[in-house]
Amino acid sequence: MAKPLEHIGFIADGNRRWARDHHLPTLEGHRRGFDKVEVIIDALKNTEVEYISFYLFSTENWNRTEEEVSYLMQLAGDKIKSLTKKLKKQNLRIVIMGRPEPVDPDLWSKMMQAEQETMNNTGMTVCICFNYGGEWEIADAATKAVQAGETKLTPQTFAKYLYHPEVPSCDLIIRTSGEQRLSGFQLWRSAYSEFWFIEKNFPDLSSEDCLAALEEYHNRGRRFGK
């Protein structure tokens, strides 16, 4: 039997495809995707899951059109404010995993404020991976390790320099839209992750899907090399 599912990660893919399938503007797909984050949090907040991470904007997403990027930045600012208000009431914590540049300083400040306002909450931790890249996380950790004077690293000591090192490895990673790759998500924390790929686009993911993924996880055997 698999061990308790402590950390589940979501690669939130398919927002644009969802919009095309529904003959709606691309930007509407992103809005529905951000809305789905709250639905998933509600579905999992009273389960065994202690950490949940969402891959919402990657370091590569800056290559999208200026209109799309601008909308995503505005949407993120609006949603982080409303999400913070909701999670404060539910005793849930928010952490931001990603790089501050080139995010607008006002938006990054809002995200850091979300961390500050929820840092003492004791319920599930919601990790927002924004302007995040797994390779960058490792590179940034290596830079911090060098600056700290580390000369002989082990996986355990290196992990202390990751973004929010208190966040454990992912037990389960879910990717929507039928794609079957990590795309740079949680590269360090995915060494022994189980994967669950689903054809649905992220805005169509349901609470029932999330609970089915948890059940599937517990039906798998995890040997960790044994």
Coordinates of N, CA and C in Angstrom, one line a residue:
M1 N 0.8 -1.2 0.0 CA 0.0 0.0 0.0 C 0.9 1.2 0.0
A2 N 0.4 2.3 -0.7 CA 1.1 3.6 -0.7 C 1.0 4.2 0.6
K3 N 2.1 5.0 0.9 CA 2.0 5.7 2.2 C 1.0 6.9 2.1
P4 N 0.7 7.5 3.3 CA -0.3 8.6 3.2 C 0.1 9.7 2.2
L5 N -0.9 10.2 1.5 CA -0.6 11.2 0.5 C -0.5 12.5 1.1
E6 N 0.8 13.0 1.3 CA 1.0 14.2 2.0 C 1.0 15.4 1.0
H7 N 1.5 15.3 -0.2 CA 1.7 16.4 -1.1 C 1.2 16.0 -2.5
I8 N 0.2 16.7 -3.1 CA -0.3 16.4 -4.4 C -0.1 17.7 -5.3
G9 N 0.5 17.5 -6.4 CA 0.7 18.6 -7.3 C -0.1 18.5 -8.6
F10 N -0.5 19.7 -9.1 CA -1.4 19.8 -10.2 C -0.7 20.6 -11.3
I11 N -0.5 20.0 -12.5 CA 0.0 20.7 -13.7 C -1.3 21.1 -14.4
A12 N -1.7 22.4 -14.2 CA -3.0 22.9 -14.6 C -3.0 23.2 -16.1
D13 N -3.1 22.2 -16.9 CA -2.9 22.3 -18.4 C -4.3 22.2 -19.1
G14 N -4.4 23.0 -20.2 CA -5.6 22.8 -21.1 C -6.6 24.0 -21.0
N15 N -6.2 25.1 -20.3 CA -7.2 26.2 -20.2 C -7.5 26.7 -21.6
R16 N -6.5 26.9 -22.4 CA -6.8 27.4 -23.8 C -7.6 26.5 -24.6
R17 N -7.2 25.2 -24.5 CA -8.0 24.2 -25.3 C -9.4 24.1 -24.8
W18 N -9.6 24.3 -23.5 CA -11.0 24.3 -23.0 C -11.8 25.4 -23.6
A19 N -11.2 26.6 -23.7 CA -11.8 27.8 -24.3 C -12.2 27.5 -25.8
R20 N -11.2 26.9 -26.5 CA -11.5 26.6 -27.9 C -12.6 25.6 -28.1
D21 N -12.6 24.6 -27.3 CA -13.7 23.6 -27.3 C -15.0 24.2 -27.1
H22 N -15.1 25.2 -26.2 CA -16.4 25.8 -25.9 C -16.6 27.1 -26.7
H23 N -15.8 27.3 -27.7 CA -16.0 28.5 -28.6 C -16.0 29.8 -27.8
L24 N -15.1 29.9 -26.9 CA -14.9 31.1 -26.0 C -13.5 31.7 -26.2
P25 N -13.3 32.9 -25.9 CA -12.0 33.5 -26.0 C -11.0 32.8 -25.1
T26 N -9.8 32.7 -25.5 CA -8.7 32.1 -24.8 C -8.6 32.6 -23.3
L27 N -8.8 33.9 -23.1 CA -8.7 34.5 -21.8 C -9.7 33.9 -20.9
E28 N -10.9 33.6 -21.4 CA -11.9 33.0 -20.5 C -11.5 31.6 -20.0
G29 N -10.8 30.9 -20.8 CA -10.3 29.6 -20.3 C -9.3 29.8 -19.1
H30 N -8.5 30.8 -19.1 CA -7.6 31.1 -18.0 C -8.4 31.4 -16.8
R31 N -9.5 32.2 -16.9 CA -10.3 32.6 -15.8 C -10.9 31.4 -15.2
R32 N -11.5 30.5 -16.0 CA -12.1 29.3 -15.5 C -11.1 28.4 -14.8
G33 N -9.8 28.4 -15.3 CA -8.8 27.6 -14.7 C -8.5 28.1 -13.3
F34 N -8.4 29.5 -13.1 CA -8.1 30.0 -11.8 C -9.3 29.7 -10.9
D35 N -10.5 29.8 -11.4 CA -11.6 29.4 -10.5 C -11.6 28.0 -10.1
K36 N -11.1 27.1 -10.9 CA -11.0 25.7 -10.6 C -10.0 25.4 -9.4
V37 N -9.1 26.3 -9.2 CA -8.1 26.1 -8.1 C -8.9 26.1 -6.8
E38 N -9.8 27.0 -6.6 CA -10.6 27.0 -5.4 C -11.5 25.7 -5.2
V39 N -12.0 25.2 -6.3 CA -12.8 24.0 -6.3 C -12.0 22.8 -5.8
I40 N -10.8 22.7 -6.3 CA -9.9 21.6 -5.9 C -9.5 21.8 -4.4
I41 N -9.2 23.0 -4.0 CA -8.8 23.2 -2.6 C -9.9 22.7 -1.7
D42 N -11.2 23.1 -2.1 CA -12.3 22.7 -1.3 C -12.5 21.2 -1.2
A43 N -12.2 20.6 -2.3 CA -12.3 19.1 -2.4 C -11.3 18.4 -1.5
L44 N -10.1 19.0 -1.3 CA -9.0 18.2 -0.7 C -8.7 18.7 0.7
K45 N -9.3 19.9 1.1 CA -8.9 20.5 2.4 C -9.2 19.6 3.6
N46 N -10.1 18.7 3.5 CA -10.5 17.9 4.7 C -10.0 16.4 4.5
T47 N -9.1 16.2 3.6 CA -8.6 14.9 3.4 C -7.2 14.8 4.0
E48 N -6.5 13.7 3.8 CA -5.2 13.5 4.4 C -4.1 14.4 3.8
V49 N -4.4 15.1 2.6 CA -3.4 15.9 1.9 C -3.1 17.1 2.8
E50 N -1.8 17.3 3.0 CA -1.3 18.4 3.8 C -0.7 19.6 2.9
Y51 N -0.3 19.2 1.7 CA 0.3 20.2 0.8 C -0.3 20.0 -0.6
I52 N -0.7 21.1 -1.3 CA -1.2 21.0 -2.6 C -0.5 22.1 -3.4
S53 N 0.0 21.7 -4.6 CA 0.7 22.7 -5.4 C 0.1 22.8 -6.8
F54 N 0.0 24.1 -7.3 CA -0.6 24.3 -8.6 C 0.4 25.0 -9.5
Y55 N 0.7 24.4 -10.6 CA 1.6 25.0 -11.6 C 0.7 25.9 -12.5
L56 N 0.8 27.2 -12.2 CA -0.1 28.2 -12.8 C 0.5 29.1 -13.9
F57 N 1.8 29.4 -13.7 CA 2.5 30.2 -14.7 C 4.0 29.8 -14.7
S58 N 4.5 29.4 -15.8 CA 5.9 28.9 -15.8 C 6.8 30.0 -16.3
T59 N 8.1 29.8 -16.1 CA 9.1 30.8 -16.6 C 9.0 30.8 -18.2
E60 N 8.5 29.8 -18.8 CA 8.4 29.8 -20.3 C 7.2 30.5 -20.8
N61 N 6.2 30.7 -19.9 CA 4.9 31.3 -20.4 C 5.1 32.8 -20.8
W62 N 6.2 33.4 -20.4 CA 6.4 34.8 -20.9 C 6.5 34.9 -22.4
N63 N 6.7 33.7 -23.1 CA 6.8 33.7 -24.5 C 5.4 33.8 -25.2
R64 N 4.3 33.8 -24.4 CA 3.0 33.9 -25.0 C 2.7 35.4 -25.4
T65 N 1.6 35.6 -26.0 CA 1.3 37.0 -26.6 C 1.3 38.0 -25.4
E66 N 1.6 39.2 -25.7 CA 1.5 40.3 -24.7 C 0.2 40.4 -24.1
E67 N -0.9 40.3 -24.9 CA -2.3 40.4 -24.4 C -2.5 39.3 -23.4
E68 N -2.1 38.0 -23.7 CA -2.4 36.9 -22.8 C -1.6 37.0 -21.5
V69 N -0.4 37.4 -21.6 CA 0.4 37.5 -20.4 C -0.1 38.6 -19.5
S70 N -0.5 39.8 -20.1 CA -1.0 40.9 -19.4 C -2.3 40.5 -18.6
Y71 N -3.1 39.7 -19.3 CA -4.4 39.3 -18.7 C -4.1 38.3 -17.5
L72 N -3.1 37.4 -17.7 CA -2.8 36.5 -16.7 C -2.3 37.2 -15.4
M73 N -1.5 38.2 -15.6 CA -0.9 39.0 -14.5 C -2.0 39.7 -13.7
Q74 N -2.9 40.3 -14.5 CA -4.1 41.0 -13.8 C -5.0 40.0 -13.1
L75 N -5.2 38.9 -13.7 CA -6.1 37.8 -13.1 C -5.4 37.3 -11.9
A76 N -4.1 37.0 -11.9 CA -3.4 36.5 -10.8 C -3.5 37.5 -9.6
G77 N -3.4 38.8 -9.9 CA -3.5 39.8 -8.8 C -4.8 39.8 -8.2
D78 N -5.9 39.7 -9.0 CA -7.3 39.7 -8.5 C -7.5 38.4 -7.7
K79 N -7.1 37.3 -8.2 CA -7.4 36.0 -7.6 C -6.6 35.7 -6.3
I80 N -5.3 36.2 -6.2 CA -4.6 36.0 -5.0 C -5.2 36.7 -3.9
K81 N -5.8 37.9 -4.1 CA -6.4 38.7 -3.1 C -7.6 38.0 -2.5
S82 N -8.5 37.5 -3.5 CA -9.7 36.8 -3.0 C -9.4 35.4 -2.4
L83 N -8.4 34.7 -2.9 CA -8.0 33.4 -2.4 C -7.5 33.6 -1.0
T84 N -6.7 34.6 -0.8 CA -6.1 34.9 0.6 C -7.2 35.1 1.6
K85 N -8.2 35.9 1.2 CA -9.3 36.2 2.1 C -10.1 34.9 2.5
K86 N -10.3 34.0 1.5 CA -11.0 32.8 1.7 C -10.2 31.8 2.6
L87 N -8.9 31.7 2.3 CA -8.1 30.7 3.0 C -7.8 31.1 4.4
K88 N -7.7 32.4 4.6 CA -7.6 32.9 6.0 C -8.7 32.4 6.9
K89 N -9.9 32.5 6.4 CA -11.1 32.0 7.1 C -11.1 30.5 7.4
Q90 N -10.4 29.8 6.5 CA -10.4 28.3 6.6 C -9.2 27.8 7.2
N91 N -8.3 28.7 7.8 CA -7.1 28.3 8.5 C -6.1 27.5 7.5
L92 N -6.1 27.9 6.2 CA -5.2 27.3 5.3 C -4.1 28.3 5.0
R93 N -3.0 27.8 4.6 CA -1.8 28.6 4.3 C -1.4 28.7 2.9
I94 N -0.9 29.8 2.4 CA -0.4 30.0 1.1 C 1.1 30.2 1.1
V95 N 1.7 29.6 0.1 CA 3.1 29.9 -0.1 C 3.3 30.1 -1.6
I96 N 4.2 30.9 -2.0 CA 4.5 31.2 -3.4 C 5.9 30.6 -3.8
M97 N 5.9 29.8 -4.8 CA 7.1 29.2 -5.3 C 7.4 29.7 -6.7
G98 N 8.5 30.4 -6.9 CA 8.8 31.0 -8.2 C 9.9 32.1 -8.0
R99 N 10.1 32.8 -9.1 CA 11.1 33.8 -9.2 C 10.4 35.2 -9.2
P100 N 10.9 36.2 -8.5 CA 10.2 37.5 -8.5 C 10.4 38.3 -9.8
E101 N 11.5 38.1 -10.5 CA 11.7 38.8 -11.8 C 11.3 37.9 -12.9
P102 N 10.6 38.4 -14.0 CA 10.3 39.8 -14.2 C 8.8 40.1 -13.8
V103 N 8.3 39.5 -12.8 CA 6.9 39.8 -12.4 C 6.8 41.2 -11.9
D104 N 5.7 41.9 -12.2 CA 5.5 43.2 -11.8 C 5.7 43.3 -10.2
P105 N 6.5 44.2 -9.7 CA 6.7 44.3 -8.3 C 5.4 44.4 -7.4
D106 N 4.4 45.1 -8.0 CA 3.2 45.2 -7.2 C 2.5 43.9 -7.1
L107 N 2.5 43.1 -8.2 CA 1.9 41.7 -8.1 C 2.7 40.8 -7.2
W108 N 4.0 40.9 -7.3 CA 4.8 40.0 -6.4 C 4.6 40.4 -4.9
S109 N 4.4 41.7 -4.7 CA 4.2 42.2 -3.3 C 2.8 41.6 -2.8
K110 N 1.8 41.5 -3.7 CA 0.5 41.0 -3.3 C 0.7 39.5 -2.9
M111 N 1.5 38.8 -3.6 CA 1.8 37.4 -3.4 C 2.5 37.2 -2.0
M112 N 3.5 38.0 -1.8 CA 4.2 37.9 -0.5 C 3.3 38.3 0.6
Q113 N 2.4 39.2 0.4 CA 1.4 39.6 1.4 C 0.5 38.4 1.8
A114 N 0.2 37.6 0.7 CA -0.7 36.4 0.9 C 0.1 35.5 1.8
E115 N 1.3 35.3 1.6 CA 2.1 34.4 2.5 C 2.1 34.9 3.9
Q116 N 2.3 36.2 4.1 CA 2.4 36.8 5.4 C 1.1 36.7 6.2
E117 N 0.0 36.9 5.5 CA -1.3 36.9 6.1 C -1.7 35.5 6.5
T118 N -1.2 34.5 5.9 CA -1.6 33.1 6.2 C -0.5 32.3 6.9
M119 N 0.6 32.8 7.2 CA 1.8 32.1 7.6 C 1.6 31.3 8.9
N120 N 0.7 31.8 9.8 CA 0.5 31.1 11.0 C -0.7 30.2 11.0
N121 N -1.3 30.0 9.8 CA -2.5 29.1 9.7 C -1.9 27.6 9.8
T122 N -2.7 26.7 10.3 CA -2.2 25.4 10.6 C -2.9 24.3 9.8
G123 N -3.7 24.7 8.8 CA -4.4 23.7 8.0 C -3.5 23.4 6.7
M124 N -4.1 22.9 5.7 CA -3.4 22.5 4.5 C -2.6 23.7 3.9
T125 N -1.4 23.5 3.3 CA -0.7 24.5 2.7 C -0.9 24.4 1.2
V126 N -1.3 25.6 0.6 CA -1.5 25.7 -0.8 C -0.3 26.4 -1.5
C127 N 0.4 25.7 -2.3 CA 1.6 26.3 -3.0 C 1.2 26.8 -4.4
I128 N 1.4 28.0 -4.6 CA 1.2 28.6 -5.9 C 2.5 28.7 -6.6
C129 N 2.7 27.9 -7.7 CA 3.9 27.9 -8.5 C 3.7 28.9 -9.6
F130 N 4.3 30.1 -9.4 CA 4.0 31.2 -10.3 C 5.4 31.8 -10.8
N131 N 5.5 32.0 -12.1 CA 6.8 32.3 -12.7 C 7.8 31.3 -12.1
Y132 N 7.4 30.0 -12.2 CA 8.1 28.9 -11.7 C 8.7 28.0 -12.8
G133 N 9.9 27.5 -12.6 CA 10.5 26.5 -13.5 C 11.4 25.6 -12.6
G134 N 11.2 24.3 -12.8 CA 12.0 23.4 -12.0 C 13.5 23.5 -12.1
E135 N 14.0 23.8 -13.3 CA 15.4 24.0 -13.5 C 15.9 25.2 -12.8
W136 N 15.1 26.3 -12.9 CA 15.4 27.5 -12.2 C 15.5 27.3 -10.7
E137 N 14.5 26.5 -10.2 CA 14.5 26.3 -8.7 C 15.8 25.6 -8.3
I138 N 16.3 24.6 -9.1 CA 17.5 23.9 -8.8 C 18.7 24.9 -8.9
A139 N 18.7 25.7 -10.0 CA 19.8 26.6 -10.2 C 19.9 27.7 -9.1
D140 N 18.7 28.2 -8.7 CA 18.7 29.2 -7.6 C 19.1 28.5 -6.3
A141 N 18.7 27.3 -6.1 CA 19.2 26.6 -4.9 C 20.7 26.4 -4.9
A142 N 21.3 26.1 -6.0 CA 22.7 25.9 -6.1 C 23.4 27.2 -5.8
T143 N 22.9 28.3 -6.3 CA 23.5 29.6 -6.1 C 23.4 30.0 -4.6
K144 N 22.3 29.7 -3.9 CA 22.2 29.9 -2.5 C 23.2 29.1 -1.7
A145 N 23.4 27.8 -2.1 CA 24.3 26.9 -1.4 C 25.7 27.4 -1.5
V146 N 26.1 27.9 -2.7 CA 27.4 28.4 -2.9 C 27.6 29.7 -2.0
Q147 N 26.6 30.5 -2.0 CA 26.7 31.8 -1.2 C 26.8 31.4 0.3
A148 N 26.2 30.3 0.7 CA 26.2 29.9 2.1 C 27.5 29.2 2.4
G149 N 28.4 29.0 1.4 CA 29.7 28.4 1.7 C 29.7 26.9 1.7
E150 N 28.6 26.3 1.2 CA 28.6 24.8 1.1 C 29.7 24.3 0.2
T151 N 30.4 23.2 0.7 CA 31.4 22.7 -0.2 C 31.2 21.2 -0.5
K152 N 30.4 20.5 0.3 CA 30.1 19.1 0.1 C 28.6 18.9 0.3
L153 N 27.9 18.9 -0.8 CA 26.4 18.8 -0.7 C 26.0 17.3 -0.7
T154 N 24.9 17.0 0.0 CA 24.1 15.8 -0.1 C 22.8 16.2 -0.6
P155 N 21.9 15.3 -1.1 CA 20.6 15.6 -1.4 C 19.8 16.3 -0.3
Q156 N 20.1 15.9 1.0 CA 19.4 16.4 2.1 C 19.9 17.9 2.4
T157 N 21.1 18.1 2.3 CA 21.6 19.5 2.5 C 21.2 20.4 1.4
F158 N 21.3 19.9 0.1 CA 20.9 20.7 -1.0 C 19.4 21.2 -0.9
A159 N 18.6 20.3 -0.5 CA 17.1 20.5 -0.4 C 16.8 21.7 0.5
K160 N 17.7 22.0 1.4 CA 17.5 23.2 2.3 C 17.4 24.5 1.6
Y161 N 17.9 24.5 0.3 CA 18.0 25.8 -0.4 C 16.9 25.9 -1.5
L162 N 16.0 24.9 -1.6 CA 14.9 25.0 -2.5 C 13.9 26.1 -2.1
Y163 N 13.1 26.5 -3.0 CA 12.0 27.4 -2.7 C 11.2 26.7 -1.6
H164 N 10.9 27.4 -0.5 CA 10.1 26.8 0.6 C 10.5 25.4 0.9
P165 N 11.7 25.2 1.5 CA 12.2 23.8 1.7 C 11.4 23.0 2.6
E166 N 10.5 23.6 3.4 CA 9.6 22.8 4.2 C 8.6 22.0 3.4
V167 N 8.3 22.4 2.2 CA 7.4 21.7 1.3 C 8.0 20.3 0.9
P168 N 7.3 19.2 1.2 CA 7.9 17.9 1.0 C 7.8 17.5 -0.5
S169 N 8.4 16.4 -0.8 CA 8.3 15.9 -2.2 C 6.9 15.6 -2.6
C170 N 6.6 15.6 -3.8 CA 5.2 15.3 -4.3 C 5.0 13.8 -4.3
D171 N 4.0 13.3 -3.6 CA 3.6 11.9 -3.6 C 2.8 11.6 -4.9
L172 N 2.0 12.5 -5.4 CA 1.2 12.3 -6.6 C 1.2 13.6 -7.4
I173 N 1.4 13.5 -8.7 CA 1.3 14.6 -9.6 C 0.2 14.3 -10.6
I174 N -0.7 15.2 -10.8 CA -1.8 15.1 -11.7 C -1.6 16.1 -12.9
R175 N -1.7 15.6 -14.1 CA -1.6 16.5 -15.2 C -2.9 16.4 -16.1
T176 N -3.5 17.5 -16.3 CA -4.7 17.5 -17.1 C -4.4 17.6 -18.6
S177 N -5.4 17.5 -19.5 CA -5.4 17.8 -20.9 C -4.8 16.7 -21.7
G178 N -4.5 15.5 -21.1 CA -3.9 14.4 -21.8 C -2.5 14.4 -22.1
E179 N -1.8 15.5 -21.8 CA -0.3 15.5 -22.0 C 0.4 14.7 -20.9
Q180 N 1.5 14.1 -21.2 CA 2.2 13.2 -20.3 C 3.6 13.6 -20.1
R181 N 3.8 14.7 -19.6 CA 5.2 15.2 -19.3 C 5.2 16.2 -18.1
L182 N 6.3 16.4 -17.5 CA 6.4 17.3 -16.3 C 6.5 18.8 -16.7
S183 N 7.0 19.1 -17.8 CA 7.2 20.5 -18.3 C 7.9 21.4 -17.2
G184 N 8.8 20.8 -16.5 CA 9.6 21.5 -15.5 C 9.0 21.7 -14.2
F185 N 7.9 20.9 -13.9 CA 7.2 21.1 -12.6 C 7.8 20.2 -11.6
Q186 N 8.2 20.9 -10.4 CA 8.7 20.2 -9.2 C 9.7 19.1 -9.6
L187 N 10.7 19.5 -10.4 CA 11.7 18.5 -10.8 C 12.4 17.8 -9.6
W188 N 12.8 18.6 -8.6 CA 13.5 18.0 -7.5 C 12.6 17.1 -6.7
R189 N 11.3 17.6 -6.5 CA 10.4 16.9 -5.6 C 9.6 15.8 -6.3
S190 N 9.9 15.5 -7.5 CA 9.2 14.5 -8.3 C 9.9 13.2 -8.5
A191 N 11.1 13.1 -7.8 CA 11.9 11.9 -8.0 C 11.2 10.6 -7.8
Y192 N 10.3 10.5 -6.9 CA 9.5 9.2 -6.7 C 8.0 9.5 -6.7
S193 N 7.6 10.5 -7.4 CA 6.2 10.8 -7.5 C 5.4 9.7 -8.3
E194 N 4.2 9.5 -7.9 CA 3.3 8.8 -8.8 C 2.7 9.8 -9.7
F195 N 2.3 9.3 -10.9 CA 1.7 10.3 -11.9 C 0.2 9.8 -12.3
W196 N -0.6 10.7 -12.5 CA -2.0 10.4 -12.9 C -2.3 11.4 -14.0
F197 N -2.5 10.9 -15.2 CA -2.8 11.7 -16.4 C -4.3 11.6 -16.7
I198 N -4.9 12.7 -17.0 CA -6.3 12.7 -17.3 C -6.6 13.5 -18.5
E199 N -7.5 13.0 -19.4 CA -7.7 13.7 -20.7 C -8.5 15.0 -20.5
K200 N -9.2 15.2 -19.4 CA -10.0 16.4 -19.2 C -9.0 17.6 -19.2
N201 N -9.5 18.7 -19.7 CA -8.8 20.0 -19.5 C -9.0 20.5 -18.1
F202 N -8.1 21.3 -17.6 CA -8.1 21.7 -16.2 C -9.4 22.3 -15.8
P203 N -10.1 23.2 -16.5 CA -11.3 23.8 -16.1 C -12.4 22.7 -15.9
D204 N -12.3 21.6 -16.5 CA -13.3 20.5 -16.4 C -13.0 19.5 -15.3
L205 N -11.9 19.7 -14.6 CA -11.5 18.7 -13.5 C -12.5 18.9 -12.4
S206 N -13.0 17.8 -11.9 CA -14.0 17.9 -10.8 C -13.5 17.4 -9.5
S207 N -14.3 17.7 -8.4 CA -13.9 17.3 -7.1 C -13.9 15.7 -7.1
E208 N -14.8 15.1 -7.8 CA -14.8 13.7 -7.9 C -13.6 13.1 -8.5
D209 N -13.0 13.8 -9.5 CA -11.8 13.4 -10.2 C -10.7 13.4 -9.2
C210 N -10.6 14.4 -8.4 CA -9.5 14.5 -7.4 C -9.6 13.4 -6.3
L211 N -10.8 13.1 -5.9 CA -10.9 12.0 -4.9 C -10.6 10.7 -5.5
A212 N -11.0 10.5 -6.8 CA -10.7 9.3 -7.5 C -9.2 9.1 -7.7
A213 N -8.4 10.2 -7.9 CA -7.0 10.1 -8.0 C -6.4 9.7 -6.6
L214 N -6.9 10.2 -5.5 CA -6.4 9.7 -4.2 C -6.6 8.2 -4.0
E215 N -7.8 7.8 -4.5 CA -8.1 6.3 -4.3 C -7.1 5.5 -5.2
E216 N -6.9 6.0 -6.4 CA -6.0 5.3 -7.3 C -4.6 5.2 -6.7
Y217 N -4.2 6.4 -6.1 CA -2.8 6.4 -5.5 C -2.7 5.3 -4.4
H218 N -3.7 5.1 -3.6 CA -3.7 4.2 -2.5 C -3.8 2.7 -3.0
N219 N -4.1 2.5 -4.3 CA -4.1 1.2 -4.8 C -2.8 0.8 -5.5
R220 N -1.9 1.8 -5.5 CA -0.5 1.5 -6.1 C 0.5 1.1 -5.0
G221 N 1.5 0.4 -5.4 CA 2.5 0.0 -4.5 C 3.8 0.9 -4.7
R222 N 4.3 1.5 -3.7 CA 5.5 2.4 -3.8 C 6.6 1.7 -3.0
R223 N 7.7 1.4 -3.8 CA 8.8 0.6 -3.2 C 10.0 1.4 -2.9
F224 N 10.1 2.6 -3.5 CA 11.3 3.5 -3.3 C 12.6 2.8 -3.4
G225 N 12.7 1.9 -4.4 CA 13.9 1.2 -4.7 C 14.1 -0.1 -4.0
K226 N 13.2 -0.4 -3.1 CA 13.4 -1.6 -2.3 C 13.0 -2.9 -3.1

